[in-house]
PDB file of C-alpha atoms and ligand atoms in Angstrom:
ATOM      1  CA  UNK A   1       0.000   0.000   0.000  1.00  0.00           C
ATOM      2  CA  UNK A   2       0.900   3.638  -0.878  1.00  0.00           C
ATOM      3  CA  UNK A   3       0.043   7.216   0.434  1.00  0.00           C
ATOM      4  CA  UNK A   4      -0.436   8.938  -2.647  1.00  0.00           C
ATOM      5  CA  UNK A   5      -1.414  12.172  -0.757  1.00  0.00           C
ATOM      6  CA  UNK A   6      -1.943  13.827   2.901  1.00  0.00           C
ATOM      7  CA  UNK A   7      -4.249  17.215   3.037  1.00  0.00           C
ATOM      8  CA  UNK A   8      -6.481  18.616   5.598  1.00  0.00           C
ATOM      9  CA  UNK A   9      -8.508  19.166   2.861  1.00  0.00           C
ATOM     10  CA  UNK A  10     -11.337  15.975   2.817  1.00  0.00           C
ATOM     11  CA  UNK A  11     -12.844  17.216  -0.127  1.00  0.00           C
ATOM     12  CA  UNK A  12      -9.268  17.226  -2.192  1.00  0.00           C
ATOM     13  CA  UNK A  13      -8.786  14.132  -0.932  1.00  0.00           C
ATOM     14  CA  UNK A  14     -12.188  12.381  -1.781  1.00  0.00           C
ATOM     15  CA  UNK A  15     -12.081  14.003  -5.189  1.00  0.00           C
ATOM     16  CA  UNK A  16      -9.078  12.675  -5.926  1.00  0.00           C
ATOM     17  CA  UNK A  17     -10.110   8.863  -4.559  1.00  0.00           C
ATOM     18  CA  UNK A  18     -12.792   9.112  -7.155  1.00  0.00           C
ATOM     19  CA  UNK A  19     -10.610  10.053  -9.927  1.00  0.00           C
ATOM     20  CA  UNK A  20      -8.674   6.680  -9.142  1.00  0.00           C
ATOM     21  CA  UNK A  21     -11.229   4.640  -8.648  1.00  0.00           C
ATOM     22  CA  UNK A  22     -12.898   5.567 -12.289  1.00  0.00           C
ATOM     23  CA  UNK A  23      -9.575   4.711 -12.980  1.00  0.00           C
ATOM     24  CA  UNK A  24      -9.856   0.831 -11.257  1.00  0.00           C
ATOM     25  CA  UNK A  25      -7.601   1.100  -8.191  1.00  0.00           C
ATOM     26  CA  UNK A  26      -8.618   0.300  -4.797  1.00  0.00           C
ATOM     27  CA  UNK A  27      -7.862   3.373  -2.510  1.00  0.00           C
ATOM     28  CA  UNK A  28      -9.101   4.093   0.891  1.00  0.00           C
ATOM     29  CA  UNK A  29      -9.077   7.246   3.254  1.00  0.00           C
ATOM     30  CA  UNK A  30      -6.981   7.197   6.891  1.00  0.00           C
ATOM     31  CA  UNK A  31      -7.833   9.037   9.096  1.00  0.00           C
ATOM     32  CA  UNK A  32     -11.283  10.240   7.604  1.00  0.00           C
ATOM     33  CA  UNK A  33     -13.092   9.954  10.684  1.00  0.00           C
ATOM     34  CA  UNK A  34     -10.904  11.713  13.206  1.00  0.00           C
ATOM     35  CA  UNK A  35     -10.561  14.930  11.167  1.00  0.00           C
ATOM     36  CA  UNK A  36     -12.584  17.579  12.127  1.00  0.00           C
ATOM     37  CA  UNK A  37     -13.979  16.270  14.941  1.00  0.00           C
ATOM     38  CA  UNK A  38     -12.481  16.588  17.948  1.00  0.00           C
ATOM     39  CA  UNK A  39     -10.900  20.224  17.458  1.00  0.00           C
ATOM     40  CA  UNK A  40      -7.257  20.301  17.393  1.00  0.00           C
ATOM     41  CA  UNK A  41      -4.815  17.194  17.966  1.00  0.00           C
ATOM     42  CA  UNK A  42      -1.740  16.970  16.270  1.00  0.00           C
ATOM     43  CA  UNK A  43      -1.286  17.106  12.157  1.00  0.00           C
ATOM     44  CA  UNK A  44       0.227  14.006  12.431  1.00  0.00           C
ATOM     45  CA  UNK A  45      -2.596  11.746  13.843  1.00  0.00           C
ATOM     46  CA  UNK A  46      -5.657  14.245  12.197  1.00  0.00           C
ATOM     47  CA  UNK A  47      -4.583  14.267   8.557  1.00  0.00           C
ATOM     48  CA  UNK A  48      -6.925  12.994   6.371  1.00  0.00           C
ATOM     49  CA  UNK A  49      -4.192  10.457   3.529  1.00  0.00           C
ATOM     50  CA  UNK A  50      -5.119   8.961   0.723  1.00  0.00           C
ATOM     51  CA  UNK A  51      -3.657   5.211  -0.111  1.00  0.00           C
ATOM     52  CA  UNK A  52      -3.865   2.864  -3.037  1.00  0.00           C
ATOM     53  CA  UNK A  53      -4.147  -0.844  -2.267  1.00  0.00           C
ATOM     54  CA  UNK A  54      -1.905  -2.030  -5.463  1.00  0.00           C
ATOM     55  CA  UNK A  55       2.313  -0.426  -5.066  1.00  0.00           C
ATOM     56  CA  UNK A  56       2.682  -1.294  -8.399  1.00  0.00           C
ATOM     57  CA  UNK A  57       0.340   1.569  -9.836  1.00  0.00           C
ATOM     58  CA  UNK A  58       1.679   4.140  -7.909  1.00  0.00           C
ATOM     59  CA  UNK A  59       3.066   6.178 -10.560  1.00  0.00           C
ATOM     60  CA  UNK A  60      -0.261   5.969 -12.414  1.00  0.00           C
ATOM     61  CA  UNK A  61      -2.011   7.210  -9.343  1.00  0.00           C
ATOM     62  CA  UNK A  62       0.731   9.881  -8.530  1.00  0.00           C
ATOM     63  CA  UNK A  63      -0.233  11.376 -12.414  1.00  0.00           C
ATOM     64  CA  UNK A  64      -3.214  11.499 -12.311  1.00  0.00           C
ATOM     65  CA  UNK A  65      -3.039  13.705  -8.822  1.00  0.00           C
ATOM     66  CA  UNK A  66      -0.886  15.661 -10.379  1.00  0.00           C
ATOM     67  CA  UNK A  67      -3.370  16.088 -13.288  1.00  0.00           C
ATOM     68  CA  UNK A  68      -6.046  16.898 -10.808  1.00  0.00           C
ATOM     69  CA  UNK A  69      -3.972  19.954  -9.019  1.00  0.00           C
ATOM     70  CA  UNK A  70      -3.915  21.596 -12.731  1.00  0.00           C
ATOM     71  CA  UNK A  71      -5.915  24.322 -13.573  1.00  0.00           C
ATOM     72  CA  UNK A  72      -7.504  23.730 -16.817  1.00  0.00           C
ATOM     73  CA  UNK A  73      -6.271  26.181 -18.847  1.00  0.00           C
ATOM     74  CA  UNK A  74      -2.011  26.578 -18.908  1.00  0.00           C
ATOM     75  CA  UNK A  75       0.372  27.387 -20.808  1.00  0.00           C
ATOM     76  CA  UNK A  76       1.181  24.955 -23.695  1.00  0.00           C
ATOM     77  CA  UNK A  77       3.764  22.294 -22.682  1.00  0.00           C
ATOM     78  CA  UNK A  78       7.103  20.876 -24.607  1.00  0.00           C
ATOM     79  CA  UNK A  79       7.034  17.304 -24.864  1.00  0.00           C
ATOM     80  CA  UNK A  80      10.280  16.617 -23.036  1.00  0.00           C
ATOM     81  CA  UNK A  81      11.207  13.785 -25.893  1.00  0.00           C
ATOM     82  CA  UNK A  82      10.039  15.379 -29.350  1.00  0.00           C
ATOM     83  CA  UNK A  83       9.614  18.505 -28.603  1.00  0.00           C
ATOM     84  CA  UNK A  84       6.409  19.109 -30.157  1.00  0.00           C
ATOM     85  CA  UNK A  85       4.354  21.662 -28.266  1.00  0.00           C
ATOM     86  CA  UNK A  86       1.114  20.301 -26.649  1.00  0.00           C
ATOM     87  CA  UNK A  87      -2.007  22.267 -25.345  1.00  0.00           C
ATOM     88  CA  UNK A  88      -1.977  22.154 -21.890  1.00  0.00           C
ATOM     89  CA  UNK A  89      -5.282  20.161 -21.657  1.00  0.00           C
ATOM     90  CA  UNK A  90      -3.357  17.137 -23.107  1.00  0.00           C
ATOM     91  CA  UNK A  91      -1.136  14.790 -20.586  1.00  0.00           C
ATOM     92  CA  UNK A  92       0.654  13.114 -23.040  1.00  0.00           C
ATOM     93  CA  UNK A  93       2.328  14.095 -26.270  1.00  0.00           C
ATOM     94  CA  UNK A  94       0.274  13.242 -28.976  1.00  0.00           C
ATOM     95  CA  UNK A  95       2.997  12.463 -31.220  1.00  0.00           C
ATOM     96  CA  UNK A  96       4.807  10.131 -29.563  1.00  0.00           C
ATOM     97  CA  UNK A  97       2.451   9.507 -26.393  1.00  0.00           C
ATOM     98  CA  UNK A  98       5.400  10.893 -23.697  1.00  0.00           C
ATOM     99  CA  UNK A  99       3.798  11.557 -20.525  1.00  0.00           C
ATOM    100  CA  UNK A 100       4.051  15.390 -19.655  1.00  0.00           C
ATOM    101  CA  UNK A 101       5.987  15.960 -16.646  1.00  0.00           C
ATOM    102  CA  UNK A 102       8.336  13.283 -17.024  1.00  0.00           C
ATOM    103  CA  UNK A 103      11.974  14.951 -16.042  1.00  0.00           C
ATOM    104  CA  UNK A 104      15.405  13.723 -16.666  1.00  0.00           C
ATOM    105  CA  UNK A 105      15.237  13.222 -20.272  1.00  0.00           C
TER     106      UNK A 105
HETATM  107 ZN1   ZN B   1       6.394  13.847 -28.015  1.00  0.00          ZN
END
């Protein structure tokens, strides 16, 4: 299991368990019940995380949180291995089908 993200915000967090669930990957909230409720206790223990069951699509369910904390509209992106420009409501080249954010290339 992997903690693909930690907020204090419940409704970030359940939007983005529905994205990956549409998606087919078994996620669950910690800590869902405790936050909120019983005023303040420490960050640590209160956080609301998100966690997928499966460790082996973790970088699929890392993308697509990082798709979800875009704005819509952006600035056109380079495709880091053709360098074709790409609209920014596209997260993969459509050339070649890189995956936009990918670094280190
Ligand atoms: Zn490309």
């Amino acid at each position: 299991m992997k903690m693909i993200l930690s907020s204090p915000d419940l409704a970030e967090i359940a939007h983005l368990k529905d994205l990956l669930e549409s998606a087919g990957m078994e996620c669950f909230i910690n800590n869902e019940v405790s936050a909120g409720l019983m005023g303040p206790i420490p960050l640590n223990e209160s956080t609301p995380e998100l966690w997928i069951q499966d460790d082996s699509r973790l970088d699929e369910a890392l993308q697509i949180k990082r798709d979800s904390q875009q704005p819509l509209e952006g600035k056109p992106w380079t495709c880091p291995k053709c360098g074709e420009q790409i609209e920014p409501q596209f997260t993969s080249c459509w050339k070649c089908g890189s995956a936009k954010g990918q670094r280190g290339i």
